[in-house]
Amino acid sequence: MEKRITLADIAEKAGYHPTTISMALRNHPRLPAATTEKIQALAKEMGYRPDPALGALVAYRRNSSPKQQAAPLAYVTYWDTEWGWKTSDAHLTFHEGAVARAEQLGYKVDHFWLGNPDLSHERINEILLTRGIRGLIIASHMPGSDREPSLEWDKFSSVKIDFFPTALHVHTISNDQRSIIQLAFHKALNAGYRRIGCVMPRWWDDYVNHAWSAGLLASQLYLPEEDRIPICLFEGKPLGDQCISTSEFEKWRQEYQPEVIISSAPFVMNAIDTLQLRIPEDFAYIDFFLITTESKTAGVYHNCERVGELAVEILAGQLQQNQIGLPEYPTVTKVEGTWIDGASLPNKVKV
């Protein structure tokens, strides 16, 4: 029997991550058109055919009850504006993943904004019940806002994406920030670096219950004390300018002399460009929040789409089992990141 060509086969030949292949074959709008066309052409050349059994199953789920409306789920956000959370790549992708998975499972996702000045939480609660919505995804709460929604939780099944509101104890789905930064740190170690620095705004660490700093500090235990560089936590603004000042960055860099810096482009690139520093000549660089698997920069892709998908899957399971109300034992599900090789982290280890 002829071997079926898989996404992994195409990824290996194309030199892209399987996630990128999947996105290209679905004409995902976040990929450049040239990349999509290149991958689709290669897939055709290799004889790739979608699995007909899987396609039939999806079609059956979508069409088996054509007269029945999709069951509604609520995607509940609290940002400074109704759609302000869409300016964040992570939060936008959480939502995209949730909407796509909901459609596959026979649900639709309706958005509710808790910051609506014309609707109290009590009124939103009434609307949810009137529309027959029993499943809630609590997501995209603005940094610095920790207000628990005033809803009748005993009438809903609920999950939460990320950690806010902290007082709401429901099943939570999040990126695994601790393992993501540890992955970045150990990739730097394996490449031969020892003085490994990290730059991020303080609010970014606060927002995830200090998971970033916890992972980094734990990883530093692999180094002698003289090589452990203090984290550069600067006072950035969550909804404004997120870049460290040039003077603060350079003072930290000159004092600790990092061989490699772990950060994210919005946090450091303005300072690096202003100082006319070169990567990797002046120091190597790892971006621990890549927004695409196609990046030429070494770093970690967060798989935020999978966070949204899992939120829907876990919520659907609760609804199917009639698990209503706040859980007695809330769980936390973490999604690991995917390492992406790049020229910004050359190998110092002699082979």
PDB file of C-alpha atoms in Angstrom, residues 46 54 64 73 130 139 143 169 171 210 245 261 328:
ATOM      1  CA  MET A  46       4.278  15.472  -3.171  1.00  0.00           C
ATOM      2  CA  LEU A  54     -11.514  12.725   8.624  1.00  0.00           C
ATOM      3  CA  SER A  64     -25.997  15.750  10.085  1.00  0.00           C
ATOM      4  CA  LEU A  73     -21.057  29.615  23.741  1.00  0.00           C
ATOM      5  CA  THR A 130     -32.418  34.212  27.704  1.00  0.00           C
ATOM      6  CA  ALA A 139     -10.893  35.408  28.381  1.00  0.00           C
ATOM      7  CA  PRO A 143      -3.726  43.733  32.490  1.00  0.00           C
ATOM      8  CA  HIS A 169     -11.751  29.495  40.379  1.00  0.00           C
ATOM      9  CA  HIS A 171     -10.819  25.213  34.969  1.00  0.00           C
ATOM     10  CA  HIS A 210       5.359  35.361  37.943  1.00  0.00           C
ATOM     11  CA  SER A 245      14.293  52.875  27.679  1.00  0.00           C
ATOM     12  CA  ILE A 261      19.392  38.050  25.653  1.00  0.00           C
ATOM     13  CA  GLU A 328     -14.885  21.631  43.486  1.00  0.00           C
TER      14      GLU A 328
END
